[in-house]
CSV table of C-alpha atoms in Angstrom, one decimal:
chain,number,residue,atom,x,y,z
X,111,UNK,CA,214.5,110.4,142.8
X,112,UNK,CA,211.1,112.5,143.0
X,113,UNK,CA,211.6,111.9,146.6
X,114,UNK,CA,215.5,113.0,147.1
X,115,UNK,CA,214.1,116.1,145.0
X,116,UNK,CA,211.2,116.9,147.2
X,117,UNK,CA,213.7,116.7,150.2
X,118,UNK,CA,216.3,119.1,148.0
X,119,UNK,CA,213.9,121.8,147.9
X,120,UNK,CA,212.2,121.8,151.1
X,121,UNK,CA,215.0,120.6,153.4
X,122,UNK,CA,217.7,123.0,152.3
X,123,UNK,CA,221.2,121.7,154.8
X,124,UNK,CA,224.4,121.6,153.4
X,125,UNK,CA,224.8,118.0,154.9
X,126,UNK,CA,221.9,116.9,153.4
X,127,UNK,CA,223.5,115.2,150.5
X,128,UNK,CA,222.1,111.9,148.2
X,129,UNK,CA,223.4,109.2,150.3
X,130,UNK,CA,222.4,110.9,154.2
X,131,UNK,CA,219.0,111.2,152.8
X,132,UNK,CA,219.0,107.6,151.3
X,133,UNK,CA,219.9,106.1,154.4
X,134,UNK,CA,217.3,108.3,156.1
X,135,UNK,CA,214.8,106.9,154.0
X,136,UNK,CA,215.8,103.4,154.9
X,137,UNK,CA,215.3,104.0,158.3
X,138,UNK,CA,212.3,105.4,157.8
X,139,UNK,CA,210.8,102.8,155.6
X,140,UNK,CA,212.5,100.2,157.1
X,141,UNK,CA,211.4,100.9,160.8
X,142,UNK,CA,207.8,101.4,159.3
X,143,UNK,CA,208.3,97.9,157.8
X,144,UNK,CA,210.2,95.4,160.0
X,145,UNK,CA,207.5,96.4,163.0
X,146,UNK,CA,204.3,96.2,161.1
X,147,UNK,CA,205.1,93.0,159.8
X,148,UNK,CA,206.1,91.2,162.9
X,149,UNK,CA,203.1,93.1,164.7
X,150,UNK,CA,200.8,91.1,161.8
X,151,UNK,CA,203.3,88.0,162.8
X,152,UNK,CA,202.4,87.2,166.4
X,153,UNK,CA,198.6,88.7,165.3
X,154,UNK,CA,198.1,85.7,163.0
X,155,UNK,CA,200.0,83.3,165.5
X,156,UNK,CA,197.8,84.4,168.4
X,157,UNK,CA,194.5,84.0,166.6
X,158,UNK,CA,195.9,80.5,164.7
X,159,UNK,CA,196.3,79.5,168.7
X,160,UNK,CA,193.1,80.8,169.3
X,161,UNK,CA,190.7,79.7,166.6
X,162,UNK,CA,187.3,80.8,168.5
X,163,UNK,CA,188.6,84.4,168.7
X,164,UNK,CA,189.7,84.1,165.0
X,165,UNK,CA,186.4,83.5,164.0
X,166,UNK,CA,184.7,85.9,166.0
X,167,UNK,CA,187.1,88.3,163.9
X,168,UNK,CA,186.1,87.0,160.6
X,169,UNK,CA,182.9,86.8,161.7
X,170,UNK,CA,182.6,90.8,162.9
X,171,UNK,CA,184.6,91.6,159.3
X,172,UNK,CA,182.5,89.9,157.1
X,173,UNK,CA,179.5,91.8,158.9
X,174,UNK,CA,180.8,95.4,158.8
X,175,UNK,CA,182.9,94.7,155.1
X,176,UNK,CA,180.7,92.2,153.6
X,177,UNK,CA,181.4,88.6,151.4
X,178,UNK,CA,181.6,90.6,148.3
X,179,UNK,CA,184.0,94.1,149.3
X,180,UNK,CA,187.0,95.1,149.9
X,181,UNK,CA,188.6,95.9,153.3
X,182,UNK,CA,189.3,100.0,153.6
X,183,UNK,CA,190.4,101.9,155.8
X,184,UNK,CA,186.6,103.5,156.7
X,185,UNK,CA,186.0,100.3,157.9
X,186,UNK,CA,188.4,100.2,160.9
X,187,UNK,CA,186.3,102.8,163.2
X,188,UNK,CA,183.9,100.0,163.3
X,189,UNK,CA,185.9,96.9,163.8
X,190,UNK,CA,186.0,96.9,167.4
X,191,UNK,CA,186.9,93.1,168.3
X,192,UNK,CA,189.6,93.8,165.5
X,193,UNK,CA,191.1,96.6,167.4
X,194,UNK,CA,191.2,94.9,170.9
X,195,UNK,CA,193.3,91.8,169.3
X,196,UNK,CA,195.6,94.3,167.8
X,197,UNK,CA,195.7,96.3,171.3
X,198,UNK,CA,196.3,92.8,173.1
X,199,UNK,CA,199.1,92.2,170.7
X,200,UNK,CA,201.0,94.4,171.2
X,201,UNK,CA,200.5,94.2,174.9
X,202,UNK,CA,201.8,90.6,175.0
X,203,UNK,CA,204.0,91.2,172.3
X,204,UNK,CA,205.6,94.5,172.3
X,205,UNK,CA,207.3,95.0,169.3
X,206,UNK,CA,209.9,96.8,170.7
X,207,UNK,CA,210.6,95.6,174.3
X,208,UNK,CA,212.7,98.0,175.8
X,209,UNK,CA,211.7,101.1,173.2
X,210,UNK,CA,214.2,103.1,172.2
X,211,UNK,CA,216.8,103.9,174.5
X,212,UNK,CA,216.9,107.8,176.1
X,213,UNK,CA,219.7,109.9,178.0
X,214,UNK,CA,218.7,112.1,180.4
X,215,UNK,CA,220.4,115.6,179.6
X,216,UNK,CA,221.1,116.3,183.2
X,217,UNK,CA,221.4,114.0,186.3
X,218,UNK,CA,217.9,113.4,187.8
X,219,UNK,CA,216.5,111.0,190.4
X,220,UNK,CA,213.4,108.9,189.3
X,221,UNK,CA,211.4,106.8,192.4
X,222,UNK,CA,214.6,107.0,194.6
X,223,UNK,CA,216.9,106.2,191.8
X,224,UNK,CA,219.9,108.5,190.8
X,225,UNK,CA,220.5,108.6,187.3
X,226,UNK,CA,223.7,110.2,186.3
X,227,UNK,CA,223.8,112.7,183.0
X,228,UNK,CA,223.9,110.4,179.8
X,229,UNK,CA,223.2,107.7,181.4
X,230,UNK,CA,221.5,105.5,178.8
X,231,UNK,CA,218.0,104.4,180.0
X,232,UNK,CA,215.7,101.2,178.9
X,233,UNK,CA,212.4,100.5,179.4
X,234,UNK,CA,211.2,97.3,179.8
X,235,UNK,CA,207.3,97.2,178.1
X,236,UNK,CA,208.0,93.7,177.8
X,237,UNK,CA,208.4,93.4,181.6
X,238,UNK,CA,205.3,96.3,182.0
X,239,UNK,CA,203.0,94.6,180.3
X,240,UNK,CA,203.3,91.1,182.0
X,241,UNK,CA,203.3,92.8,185.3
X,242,UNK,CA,200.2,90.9,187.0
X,243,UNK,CA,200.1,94.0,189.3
X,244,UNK,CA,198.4,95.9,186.6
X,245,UNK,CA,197.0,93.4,184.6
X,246,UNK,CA,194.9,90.6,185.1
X,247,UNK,CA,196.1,86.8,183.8
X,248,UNK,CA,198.8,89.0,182.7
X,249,UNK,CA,200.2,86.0,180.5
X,250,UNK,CA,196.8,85.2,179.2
X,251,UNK,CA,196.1,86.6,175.4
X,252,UNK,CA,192.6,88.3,176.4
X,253,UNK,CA,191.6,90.5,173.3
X,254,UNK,CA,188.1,90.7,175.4
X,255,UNK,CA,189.9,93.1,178.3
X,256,UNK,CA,189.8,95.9,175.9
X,257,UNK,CA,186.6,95.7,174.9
X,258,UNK,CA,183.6,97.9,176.3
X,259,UNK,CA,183.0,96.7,179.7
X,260,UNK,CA,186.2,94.7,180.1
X,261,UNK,CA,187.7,96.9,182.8
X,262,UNK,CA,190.8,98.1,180.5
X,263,UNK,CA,190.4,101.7,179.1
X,264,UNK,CA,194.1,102.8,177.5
X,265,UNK,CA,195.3,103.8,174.7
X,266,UNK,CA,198.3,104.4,172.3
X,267,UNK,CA,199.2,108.2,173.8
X,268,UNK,CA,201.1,106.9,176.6
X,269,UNK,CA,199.1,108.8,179.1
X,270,UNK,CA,198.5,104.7,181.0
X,271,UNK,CA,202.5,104.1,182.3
X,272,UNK,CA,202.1,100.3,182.5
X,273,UNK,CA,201.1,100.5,178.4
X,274,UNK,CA,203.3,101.9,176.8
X,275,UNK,CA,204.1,100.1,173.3
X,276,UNK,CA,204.9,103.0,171.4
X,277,UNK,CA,206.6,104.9,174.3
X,278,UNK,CA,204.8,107.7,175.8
X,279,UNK,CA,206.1,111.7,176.0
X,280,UNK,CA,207.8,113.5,173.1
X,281,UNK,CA,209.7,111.0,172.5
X,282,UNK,CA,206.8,108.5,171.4
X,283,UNK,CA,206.9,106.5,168.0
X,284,UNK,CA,205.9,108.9,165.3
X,285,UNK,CA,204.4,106.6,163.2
X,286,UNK,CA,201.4,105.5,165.8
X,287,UNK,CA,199.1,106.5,163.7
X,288,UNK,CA,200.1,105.0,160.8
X,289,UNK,CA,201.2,101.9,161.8
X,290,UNK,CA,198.3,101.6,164.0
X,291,UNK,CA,196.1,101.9,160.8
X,292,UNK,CA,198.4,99.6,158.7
X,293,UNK,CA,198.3,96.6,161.1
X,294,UNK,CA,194.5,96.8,161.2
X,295,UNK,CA,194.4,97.2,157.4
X,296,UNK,CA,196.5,94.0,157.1
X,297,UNK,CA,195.1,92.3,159.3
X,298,UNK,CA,191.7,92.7,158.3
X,299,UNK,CA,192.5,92.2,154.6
X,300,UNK,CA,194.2,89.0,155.8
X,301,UNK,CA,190.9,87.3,157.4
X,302,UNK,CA,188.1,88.7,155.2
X,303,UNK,CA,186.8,85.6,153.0
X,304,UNK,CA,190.1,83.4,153.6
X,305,UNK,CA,190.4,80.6,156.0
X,306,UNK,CA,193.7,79.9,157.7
X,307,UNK,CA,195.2,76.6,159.1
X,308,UNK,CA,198.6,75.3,160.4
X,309,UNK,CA,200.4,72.8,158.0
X,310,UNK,CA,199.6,69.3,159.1
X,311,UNK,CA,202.1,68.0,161.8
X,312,UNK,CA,202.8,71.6,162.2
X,313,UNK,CA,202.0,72.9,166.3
X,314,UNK,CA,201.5,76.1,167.2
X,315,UNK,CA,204.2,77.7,169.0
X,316,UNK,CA,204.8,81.1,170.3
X,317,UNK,CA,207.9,81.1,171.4
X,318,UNK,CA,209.8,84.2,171.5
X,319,UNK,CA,213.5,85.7,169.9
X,320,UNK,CA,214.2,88.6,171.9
X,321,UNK,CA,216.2,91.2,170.2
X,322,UNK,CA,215.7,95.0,169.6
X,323,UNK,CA,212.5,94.2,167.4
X,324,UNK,CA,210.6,91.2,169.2
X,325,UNK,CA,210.2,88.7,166.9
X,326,UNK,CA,208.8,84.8,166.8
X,327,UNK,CA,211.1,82.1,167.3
X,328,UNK,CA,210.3,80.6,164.2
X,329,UNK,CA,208.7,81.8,161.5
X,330,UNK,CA,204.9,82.1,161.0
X,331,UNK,CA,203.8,79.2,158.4
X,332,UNK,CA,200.1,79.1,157.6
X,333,UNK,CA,198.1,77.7,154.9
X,334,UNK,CA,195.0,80.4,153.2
X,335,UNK,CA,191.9,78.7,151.9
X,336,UNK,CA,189.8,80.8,150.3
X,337,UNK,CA,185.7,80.6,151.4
């Protein structure tokens, strides 16, 4: 309710009412949510399919955190293997792969194509991102390529058109920042001083359900250990 009152007195619309704001919040949390979380997912199914670069992770986050502290956020400037899985993620994996959808307000022509006034436009990152005419072993998970040195200098702002997983213009994800940060966090929290495995008989797969957030085919099941 401190929330609905902070809205009430700084947001001052007549159709601002209790439930539109509720339902705002939702989306707001719920967006924030649903995509971190499945971000972290496919992070955890990557490196659980990759255990050499997992422990090159743990191994650069127990020298920058420590064994005995606690993962914060004025760590994450200097977790720089960290950030190139979490880049690489969401280059294979786009959480949303085909953004959200736009309408151009007037009829336009984009590389020879006419698009009509409200026409309703996709974008396939998905598509983008696999495209071996930008990237190299496009369908190879390759945290290394964003590293210093590995040829691949982009970033989150949308200013590279063939990466683009939080759109690009301004109409790009507000929360970049933020979820940026929180997947890092997570991550980070995640694989300082535990061990993970796959249950016995369990394989790893990272097979795909496509839908408006990208999520695994089957749900991520791993077992922590603590070192």
């Amino acid at each position: 309710m401190c929330t609905w009152t902070a809205i009430q007195d700084k947001v001052k619309l007549a159709y601002c009412n209790f439930p539109h704001c509720e339902l705002w919040l939702q989306n707001l949390v719920g967006a924030g949510i649903d995509t971190t979380t499945t971000t972290v997912e496919w992070a955890m199914a990557e490196l659980l399919h990759n255990p050499h670069m997992m422990a090159r992770a743990k191994e650069e986050i127990e020298a920058v955190v420590g064994t005995d502290g606690t993962v914060e956020e004025s760590h994450l400037p200097m977790l720089h293997y960290l950030d190139a899985v979490v880049r690489e993620v969401l280059r294979l994996h786009p959480v949303i792969p085909l953004l959200v959808p736009h309408r151009p307000s007037s009829t336009c022509t984009v590389a020879g194509y006419k698009i009509p006034e409200g026409t309703k436009v996709f974008i396939n990152v998905w598509a983008i991102h696999r495209d071996p005419q930008f990237w190299e072993d496009a369908l190879k998970f390759e945290p290394e390529r964003f590293l210093s040195g590995g040829g691949c200098k982009v970033d989150y702002t949308g200013n590279s058109f063939h990466y683009l997983p939080f759109g690009a213009g301004r109409r790009i994800c507000p929360g970049v920042s933020l979820g940026e940060r929180m997947v890092k966090l997570i991550l980070a929290s995640l694989l300082h001083r535990i061990d993970w495995s796959l249950p016995d008989g369990v394989k790893s797969d990272l097979s795909e359900k496509f839908g408006i957030v990208m999520k695994k085919e089957q749900a991520l099941v791993a077992l922590p250990t603590l070192q």
